[in-house]
Amino acid sequence: MKLVRGLWKLLVGIKDGLVLIAMLIFFGTLFLALSIKPNSTLPSSGALVIDLDGTLVEQPAETDPLTLLAGNGGIARETRLRDLERALQAAAESNGVKAIVLDLDSFAGGEQATIAAAGRALDKARAAGKPILAYATGYGDDGYQLASHATEVWLNPLGGVILTGPGGSRLYYKGLMDRLGITAKIYRVGAFKSAVEPYMRSDQSPEAREANQALANALWSTWTAEVGKARPKAKLAAYVERPTAIIGEAGGRMSQAALNAGLVDRLGDRNAFDSRVAAIAGSAGGSSLNGFKAIPLDRWASAHPEKSGGTPIGVLTVAGDIVDGDAPPGAAGGTTISDLLLDELGRKRIKALVVRVDSPGGSVTGAETIRSAILQAKGLGLPVVVSMGGLAASGGYWISTPADRIIADPATITGSIGVFGILPTFQGSLAKLGLSADGVKTTPLSGEPDVFRGTSPQFDAMMQGSIEDVYRRFTGLVAQSRKLPIERVREIAEGRVWAGATARQIGLVDGFGSVDDAIAEAAKLAKLDPAKVRPLYIEKPLNPWKEMIRSLIDPDNDSSEAGSRTFWGVVANGPDQALVAALANARRVLGGPAIQVRCLECASAATPPRPADIRAARSLLAWAVR
């Protein structure tokens, strides 16, 4: 009988494999057929449509094709910042692009500094004379930050604008862990290293509250300055400080209140908006009454590839959690990134190196692997400039220490120079179940870490000593690279998180600017003319087969829930994202390496949940409510 069951399982496995192969062949053939369709050419003129259905990121995460085929968790679109910037630059220079449309109905947000970079690209297109029209049913902080750079901001009459600013609650697990009998062994250095506080407290410590409030205030100040500059006539301060009164003066109509305050320019539904765009960019004709000539962003960006002429300046992308070993795009695998850089150095093509960092950190060994490879570039005489994106904290700052110069954004979240380790033990849980554990030892460390009986004092001392040693190394690297006394570094370290505007004042960064500014700076350090260089991106490309399957399974990339296209859907999305982010943070901490240089508090403050986080959180919630 066992033989029959084994044969049956083998046959089922072969069948599943053949079905998958057949589907891949089918999709591949379909993809080729669609690629050569006569109407696949770009329109000669029209409006460039930037439909940000999902998040704006530094580097999109690679999609798991098996997850797509199984239909688990949906598909979340991620738009790469530099593709958007390149498309807007090309649109600004094109006579065929008559207008730019920002469709923000399903925009899920992004890091504040990332959105600010997109806003600067919009400003350049606007300065070139391109009308920019933004539309949404409801605007939150992220969507309005981007929309504020438009020449016309449209709002659905049934919608509204809700501006909340940084801040909010955070989950603390100590009470639940006590009820379950789980003990969290915490090893850390830094009074402000609050990533582990949810496992050891029921609320935030005074030090964490001070740091979190300072960070939120700095980010909000930067946000209001950007939006205020983009829309100087808007009564932004009054709208934020007296929302109830202002909405009451408009008779309870939130859309009218936003119009009265100058936050939006026009109220109208999608038909009215499309008609307005058609009047500027031309009518699509045919059976569509209000349709306009549309130029899709992805096809426009593909038709305008990155610059290929000029002296190459290497741009090494380090985006996502830093992990040991290999990792796909969207995560920073220490071995993957190191190998990519070392391979490029072996080709002897690049004349300088820019390290583009957008990471909350993670594994200390993974971070050190990347830093070591960057040091080899310096050893070859290449100038190194770090360009910080939305996040460059903890391990993200660790890998920045070899830089000759560090350029950030005022809204970059950085610092978090601290180290921690966390290990759950279950002696209390076993006792609640009537279980116990016992055994023998041959050395003081036999069976350690003992998750059944609790760790020994010897093991705890060893772990804490390792944490302190890594912290001394971390602060020493910062002191050496930033040319600061170690006492000063310790004052601004201890895991404290800083906004870029403050980080410049205390010496953690050298100046503000974009990745293009960093490339120009690297060219100058290499004694090259910035006008005659080009970026050569050093990163693992997305798997074309996986992306093909993704585009064919969901060609419209409609990742949003139906409710997110309504105003209250935008409002309700916030708590859902906060819960997902909290669960993702817990998974990262408990599932991470023993010693971590990670800034979870700043990652949750700045970054919308990624597809893997959403899938993991949904699975956990589904299990919990069974």
XYZ file of C-alpha atoms in Angstrom, residues 1-570:
570
model
C 0.000 0.000 0.000
C 2.877 2.369 0.795
C 4.327 1.648 -2.653
C 1.019 2.537 -4.302
C 0.793 5.802 -2.313
C 4.354 6.684 -3.271
C 3.704 6.024 -6.959
C 0.542 8.072 -6.800
C 2.383 11.037 -5.231
C 5.057 10.746 -7.903
C 2.462 10.785 -10.686
C 0.689 13.802 -9.139
C 4.023 15.640 -8.896
C 4.843 14.883 -12.531
C 1.381 16.054 -13.547
C 1.741 19.333 -11.637
C 5.150 19.915 -13.189
C 3.846 19.317 -16.703
C 0.915 21.657 -16.102
C 3.268 24.384 -14.904
C 5.552 23.930 -17.924
C 2.552 24.035 -20.256
C 1.325 27.239 -18.626
C 4.756 28.845 -18.991
C 4.876 27.910 -22.671
C 1.360 29.223 -23.189
C 2.067 32.504 -21.427
C 5.363 32.880 -23.277
C 3.655 32.444 -26.632
C 0.904 34.838 -25.630
C 3.457 37.390 -24.454
C 5.290 37.254 -27.793
C 2.021 37.611 -29.674
C 1.024 40.640 -27.636
C 4.475 42.171 -28.032
C 4.187 42.344 -31.804
C 0.653 43.689 -31.982
C 0.319 46.578 -34.456
C -1.190 48.864 -31.804
C 1.698 48.354 -29.394
C 3.448 51.455 -30.747
C 3.341 54.639 -28.689
C 0.880 57.352 -29.681
C 2.569 60.255 -31.450
C 0.995 62.720 -29.012
C -1.222 62.778 -25.953
C -1.048 62.838 -22.165
C 1.539 60.819 -20.258
C -0.527 58.843 -17.741
C 1.200 58.139 -14.435
C -1.192 55.693 -12.794
C 0.470 54.997 -9.448
C -1.575 51.948 -8.534
C 0.547 50.756 -5.619
C 3.714 52.127 -4.034
C 6.654 54.217 -5.201
C 9.932 52.481 -4.317
C 13.667 52.619 -4.905
C 13.801 49.036 -6.192
C 10.763 46.824 -6.930
C 10.636 43.454 -5.256
C 10.717 40.376 -7.442
C 7.421 38.525 -7.799
C 7.088 34.842 -6.949
C 5.414 33.246 -10.017
C 4.028 30.313 -8.020
C 2.263 32.764 -5.712
C 0.815 34.513 -8.749
C -0.386 31.294 -10.326
C -1.943 30.183 -7.049
C -3.646 33.564 -6.658
C -2.451 34.045 -3.065
C -2.225 37.528 -1.667
C -2.863 39.496 -4.842
C -0.354 41.431 -6.853
C 1.011 44.709 -5.526
C 2.504 47.033 -8.107
C 5.672 48.878 -7.210
C 6.826 51.743 -9.436
C 10.577 52.358 -9.491
C 11.490 55.956 -8.714
C 14.200 56.326 -11.322
C 11.881 55.024 -14.078
C 9.373 57.712 -13.129
C 12.065 60.404 -13.023
C 13.443 59.362 -16.419
C 9.959 59.307 -17.965
C 9.178 62.781 -16.654
C 12.461 64.153 -17.967
C 11.736 62.706 -21.412
C 8.185 64.080 -21.260
C 9.505 67.545 -20.437
C 11.653 67.463 -23.579
C 9.000 65.968 -25.889
C 6.719 68.030 -28.111
C 4.353 65.071 -28.335
C 3.521 65.020 -24.620
C 0.853 67.676 -24.241
C 0.087 67.052 -20.576
C 0.949 64.791 -17.636
C -1.803 62.998 -15.734
C -1.267 61.879 -12.122
C -3.860 59.217 -11.321
C -3.576 58.839 -7.538
C -6.826 57.008 -6.844
C -4.987 53.851 -5.786
C -1.642 55.314 -4.737
C -0.502 53.400 -1.646
C 2.302 55.811 -0.805
C 6.034 55.589 -0.306
C 8.831 56.972 1.814
C 8.606 60.740 2.231
C 12.016 61.357 0.641
C 11.101 59.127 -2.322
C 7.913 61.084 -2.967
C 9.867 64.339 -2.610
C 12.259 63.178 -5.358
C 9.284 62.441 -7.632
C 7.923 65.884 -6.794
C 11.160 67.530 -7.930
C 10.916 65.659 -11.235
C 7.355 66.949 -11.640
C 8.534 70.484 -10.913
C 11.070 70.252 -13.764
C 8.385 69.068 -16.187
C 6.106 71.856 -15.007
C 8.890 74.415 -15.490
C 9.236 73.133 -19.070
C 5.640 74.187 -19.683
C 3.868 70.830 -19.286
C 0.419 70.984 -17.659
C 0.216 68.459 -14.822
C -3.247 67.347 -13.733
C -3.730 65.223 -10.603
C -6.898 63.313 -9.762
C -8.042 61.278 -6.765
C -11.223 60.465 -4.904
C -9.397 61.058 -1.637
C -5.976 62.392 -0.707
C -3.888 61.395 2.307
C -0.449 62.698 3.262
C 1.493 60.743 0.622
C -0.928 61.337 -2.231
C -1.280 65.020 -1.500
C 2.484 65.486 -1.162
C 2.795 64.321 -4.765
C -0.355 66.043 -6.056
C 0.738 69.393 -4.648
C 3.310 69.640 -7.465
C 0.570 69.568 -10.139
C -0.714 72.616 -11.981
C -4.280 71.430 -11.387
C -5.348 69.281 -8.436
C -8.728 67.633 -8.968
C -10.874 66.029 -6.266
C -14.026 63.971 -6.567
C -16.991 65.937 -5.085
C -17.741 62.942 -2.831
C -14.161 62.783 -1.593
C -11.922 64.781 0.684
C -8.416 65.550 1.877
C -7.258 64.208 5.241
C -3.803 65.298 6.392
C -2.676 63.574 9.574
C 1.086 63.984 9.721
C 3.626 61.435 11.018
C 2.880 59.600 14.246
C 0.448 57.086 15.610
C 0.330 54.020 17.787
C 2.571 50.998 17.836
C 1.863 47.466 19.013
C 3.526 46.235 22.212
C 3.631 42.471 22.753
C 4.846 42.207 26.352
C 1.403 41.574 27.873
C 0.550 38.890 25.311
C 3.931 37.225 25.777
C 3.416 37.172 29.549
C 0.025 35.515 29.100
C 1.563 32.904 26.823
C 4.542 32.390 29.114
C 7.063 33.546 26.496
C 10.193 35.270 27.780
C 12.096 37.595 25.459
C 15.809 37.653 26.187
C 16.976 41.097 25.080
C 20.554 42.039 24.354
C 21.144 45.615 23.227
C 23.277 48.730 23.353
C 21.778 52.195 23.101
C 19.173 53.895 25.242
C 17.230 54.849 22.101
C 17.363 51.400 20.423
C 13.613 51.016 20.803
C 13.059 48.307 18.176
C 13.031 45.689 20.954
C 10.857 47.640 23.402
C 7.574 46.004 22.299
C 8.994 42.708 23.599
C 10.082 44.066 26.991
C 7.585 46.856 27.793
C 3.898 47.677 27.480
C 4.590 51.240 26.359
C 7.447 53.296 24.968
C 10.253 54.430 27.223
C 10.868 58.156 27.830
C 13.977 57.936 25.633
C 12.033 56.318 22.799
C 9.205 58.844 23.121
C 11.681 61.715 22.933
C 13.394 60.302 19.836
C 10.153 59.364 18.074
C 8.600 62.776 18.718
C 11.690 64.584 17.438
C 11.731 62.443 14.299
C 8.004 62.972 13.633
C 8.346 66.731 14.142
C 11.300 66.944 11.759
C 9.536 64.921 9.050
C 6.355 66.965 9.383
C 8.296 70.219 9.175
C 9.944 69.015 5.960
C 6.593 67.857 4.543
C 4.818 71.143 5.235
C 7.749 73.109 3.788
C 7.648 71.092 0.544
C 3.873 71.259 0.119
C 3.785 74.920 1.157
C 6.371 75.800 -1.480
C 4.492 73.818 -4.150
C 1.130 75.445 -3.272
C 1.909 78.765 -1.595
C -1.691 80.020 -1.773
C -3.137 77.018 0.056
C -4.290 77.622 3.647
C -2.413 74.542 4.738
C -1.719 75.395 8.378
C -5.325 76.354 9.111
C -6.659 73.237 7.355
C -4.405 70.987 9.425
C -4.908 72.737 12.758
C -8.693 73.364 12.513
C -10.078 70.582 10.287
C -13.435 70.260 12.073
C -14.140 73.986 12.001
C -13.131 74.394 8.355
C -15.251 71.427 7.268
C -18.139 72.788 9.331
C -17.878 76.141 7.552
C -18.268 74.243 4.271
C -21.510 72.674 5.476
C -19.868 69.336 6.207
C -18.685 68.870 2.604
C -15.076 67.814 2.883
C -14.415 68.328 -0.812
C -15.738 71.893 -0.653
C -13.631 72.557 2.451
C -10.509 71.437 0.575
C -11.471 73.692 -2.349
C -12.117 76.675 -0.065
C -8.734 76.180 1.598
C -6.978 76.119 -1.770
C -5.723 72.569 -1.346
C -7.434 71.552 -4.602
C -8.268 73.544 -7.711
C -11.338 71.784 -9.073
C -14.090 69.410 -7.994
C -15.287 66.905 -10.552
C -15.830 63.245 -11.222
C -13.694 61.078 -13.486
C -15.700 62.003 -16.599
C -15.204 65.721 -16.024
C -11.492 65.199 -15.391
C -11.040 63.102 -18.539
C -12.868 65.708 -20.564
C -10.525 68.388 -19.246
C -7.449 66.333 -20.173
C -8.885 65.648 -23.629
C -9.256 69.400 -24.186
C -5.507 69.780 -23.586
C -4.012 66.557 -24.963
C -6.538 65.645 -27.638
C -9.533 63.352 -27.768
C -9.078 59.627 -28.141
C -11.966 59.526 -30.586
C -13.902 56.353 -31.284
C -16.724 55.370 -28.975
C -15.263 57.078 -25.903
C -17.074 60.339 -25.206
C -14.625 61.840 -22.710
C -11.537 59.775 -23.500
C -8.188 61.403 -24.177
C -5.067 60.302 -26.012
C -3.140 58.394 -23.359
C 0.551 57.458 -23.279
C 1.096 54.709 -20.640
C 3.998 55.290 -18.255
C 5.572 51.827 -18.599
C 5.676 51.949 -22.414
C 6.938 55.535 -22.401
C 9.725 54.647 -19.937
C 10.687 51.595 -22.030
C 10.879 53.772 -25.146
C 13.260 56.145 -23.325
C 15.960 53.939 -21.775
C 18.713 55.128 -19.487
C 21.602 57.118 -20.902
C 24.193 54.936 -22.654
C 26.827 57.445 -23.718
C 29.535 58.936 -21.535
C 32.042 57.812 -18.917
C 30.381 55.289 -16.587
C 29.912 56.052 -12.899
C 28.850 52.936 -11.014
C 25.620 53.182 -8.992
C 25.318 50.292 -6.534
C 21.738 49.820 -5.339
C 21.272 48.630 -1.747
C 17.512 48.515 -1.181
C 15.400 46.638 1.354
C 16.296 44.589 4.413
C 19.959 43.595 4.591
C 20.201 39.818 4.807
C 22.980 37.266 4.683
C 23.728 35.401 1.467
C 21.822 35.811 -1.787
C 18.546 37.670 -2.202
C 16.330 38.777 -5.112
C 15.694 42.451 -5.982
C 13.824 44.257 -3.237
C 16.068 42.778 -0.536
C 19.741 43.525 0.057
C 21.533 40.184 0.063
C 25.046 40.712 1.357
C 26.615 38.124 -0.939
C 24.517 39.164 -3.946
C 25.449 42.845 -3.713
C 29.086 42.139 -2.893
C 29.451 39.788 -5.875
C 27.773 42.274 -8.219
C 30.155 45.044 -7.187
C 33.275 42.871 -7.273
C 32.345 41.579 -10.742
C 31.946 45.155 -11.977
C 35.233 46.223 -10.411
C 36.892 43.343 -12.261
C 35.695 44.796 -15.577
C 37.505 48.072 -14.785
C 34.813 50.181 -16.459
C 33.608 52.564 -13.762
C 35.613 55.632 -12.729
C 33.782 56.325 -9.456
C 31.144 54.668 -7.286
C 27.833 55.943 -5.956
C 26.148 53.735 -3.364
C 22.383 54.309 -3.406
C 21.102 53.253 0.029
C 17.419 52.741 0.840
C 17.498 50.286 3.718
C 16.542 50.064 7.412
C 19.450 47.655 7.965
C 19.242 44.075 9.159
C 22.020 41.515 9.467
C 25.311 42.895 10.762
C 27.300 40.280 8.836
C 25.385 41.068 5.650
C 26.085 44.777 6.138
C 29.768 44.099 6.738
C 29.969 41.981 3.575
C 28.660 44.913 1.540
C 30.918 47.422 3.330
C 33.943 45.234 2.648
C 33.203 45.212 -1.089
C 32.820 49.015 -1.093
C 36.194 49.275 0.630
C 37.722 47.282 -2.223
C 36.420 49.936 -4.622
C 38.140 52.581 -2.508
C 41.282 50.467 -2.506
C 41.337 50.708 -6.294
C 41.336 54.495 -6.029
C 37.652 55.037 -6.897
C 35.895 57.942 -5.167
C 32.847 56.737 -3.230
C 29.742 58.874 -2.673
C 26.710 57.589 -0.764
C 23.283 58.757 -1.920
C 20.656 58.138 0.767
C 17.073 57.517 -0.290
C 14.129 57.368 2.087
C 15.945 55.129 4.597
C 19.599 54.694 5.426
C 19.523 53.702 9.062
C 21.370 51.264 11.305
C 22.869 48.696 8.885
C 22.063 51.150 6.097
C 24.369 53.638 7.801
C 26.964 50.920 8.513
C 27.508 50.374 4.789
C 27.679 54.160 4.255
C 30.755 54.615 6.432
C 33.357 54.135 3.624
C 31.998 57.143 1.717
C 34.052 60.197 0.837
C 30.788 62.146 0.944
C 27.232 61.352 2.053
C 24.319 63.090 0.325
C 20.795 62.710 1.683
C 17.331 64.269 1.508
C 15.955 66.415 4.360
C 13.317 63.696 4.833
C 15.767 60.781 4.777
C 15.574 58.688 7.944
C 19.061 57.796 9.093
C 21.217 57.176 12.157
C 19.946 54.401 14.461
C 23.557 53.598 15.323
C 22.859 50.790 17.737
C 22.848 47.005 17.973
C 20.423 44.485 19.441
C 19.653 40.807 19.696
C 16.465 39.079 20.784
C 15.779 35.457 21.641
C 12.389 34.098 22.775
C 12.391 31.302 25.366
C 9.400 29.159 26.324
C 9.881 27.848 29.871
C 6.739 29.683 30.998
C 4.721 28.327 28.085
C 5.781 24.766 28.884
C 4.799 25.212 32.524
C 1.312 26.357 31.518
C 0.978 23.136 29.527
C 2.269 20.978 32.370
C 5.543 20.317 30.567
C 9.077 20.586 31.892
C 12.590 20.124 30.523
C 15.789 18.669 31.959
C 19.105 17.401 30.661
C 22.861 17.197 31.139
C 25.811 19.418 30.203
C 29.422 18.767 29.270
C 30.344 22.475 29.072
C 28.771 25.683 30.394
C 27.306 26.272 26.921
C 25.889 22.791 26.282
C 22.373 23.052 24.807
C 22.530 26.855 24.600
C 20.527 28.798 23.791
C 18.165 26.687 25.897
C 14.717 27.833 24.763
C 13.001 25.250 26.996
C 14.563 26.159 30.357
C 15.861 29.632 29.621
C 19.342 30.770 28.701
C 22.208 30.466 31.179
C 24.067 33.453 32.726
C 27.163 32.400 30.776
C 25.297 32.492 27.463
C 23.694 35.849 28.322
C 27.080 37.338 29.193
C 28.553 36.044 25.937
C 25.713 37.488 23.842
C 25.772 40.851 25.597
C 29.544 41.011 25.175
C 29.181 40.335 21.444
C 26.549 43.066 21.145
C 28.797 45.568 22.924
C 31.738 44.581 20.729
C 29.702 45.189 17.549
C 28.526 48.514 18.960
C 32.108 49.599 19.664
C 33.008 48.660 16.096
C 29.981 50.509 14.709
C 30.682 53.733 16.596
C 34.377 53.441 15.730
C 33.569 53.202 12.021
C 31.347 56.275 12.267
C 33.964 58.248 14.213
C 36.679 57.378 11.687
C 34.607 58.064 8.559
C 32.953 61.246 9.810
C 36.121 62.505 11.514
C 34.309 62.944 14.819
C 35.552 62.266 18.358
C 34.239 58.932 19.625
C 32.612 60.722 22.577
C 30.590 62.854 20.149
C 29.546 59.792 18.146
C 28.299 58.101 21.303
C 26.223 61.178 22.100
C 24.390 61.021 18.761
C 24.353 57.211 18.565
C 22.737 54.828 21.093
C 20.268 53.816 18.396
C 18.712 57.259 18.039
C 16.976 57.929 14.712
C 17.406 61.237 12.908
C 15.751 62.956 9.961
C 18.144 64.029 7.204
C 17.710 67.718 8.049
C 18.972 67.100 11.582
C 21.558 64.518 10.523
C 23.322 67.179 8.470
C 23.512 69.501 11.459
C 25.115 66.850 13.683
C 27.585 65.670 11.049
C 26.121 62.341 9.940
C 25.611 63.562 6.343
C 27.439 66.187 4.284
C 24.689 67.733 2.181
C 21.338 67.415 0.465
C 20.656 66.314 -3.079
C 19.371 63.627 -5.415
C 21.135 60.586 -6.817
C 21.985 62.731 -9.871
C 23.682 65.208 -7.553
C 25.629 62.319 -6.006
C 26.730 61.151 -9.474
C 27.893 64.678 -10.303
C 29.778 64.853 -7.011
C 31.453 61.499 -7.684
C 32.467 62.720 -11.152
C 34.078 65.825 -9.672
C 36.005 63.728 -7.139
C 37.216 61.585 -10.055
C 38.214 64.782 -11.913
C 35.617 64.193 -14.636
C 33.163 66.578 -16.278
C 29.717 65.798 -14.718
C 28.096 66.589 -18.085
C 30.063 63.793 -19.745
C 29.327 60.911 -17.384
C 26.476 58.421 -17.182
C 25.172 56.140 -14.441
C 25.898 52.433 -14.760
C 23.526 50.701 -12.353
C 24.999 47.745 -10.500
C 22.037 45.669 -9.394
C 20.430 42.316 -9.913
C 17.804 42.661 -12.675
C 14.262 41.449 -12.217
C 13.682 37.975 -13.630
C 12.069 38.590 -17.067
C 10.054 35.348 -16.952
C 8.584 36.232 -13.563
C 7.723 39.726 -14.730
C 6.148 38.307 -17.895
C 3.911 36.010 -15.843
C 3.027 38.918 -13.591
C 2.002 41.154 -16.489
C -0.030 38.419 -18.171
C -1.878 37.254 -15.064
C -2.818 40.789 -14.072
C -2.177 43.094 -17.051
C -3.816 46.075 -15.385
C -1.828 45.559 -12.181
C -4.908 46.454 -10.174
C -3.570 45.593 -6.756
C -5.915 47.696 -4.725
C -9.023 46.645 -2.908
C -12.174 48.090 -4.403
C -12.670 50.273 -1.355
C -9.378 52.102 -1.822
C -10.876 53.941 -4.806
C -13.372 55.601 -2.483
C -12.503 58.415 -0.094
C -13.224 56.385 3.007
C -11.261 53.537 1.482
C -8.201 55.803 1.627
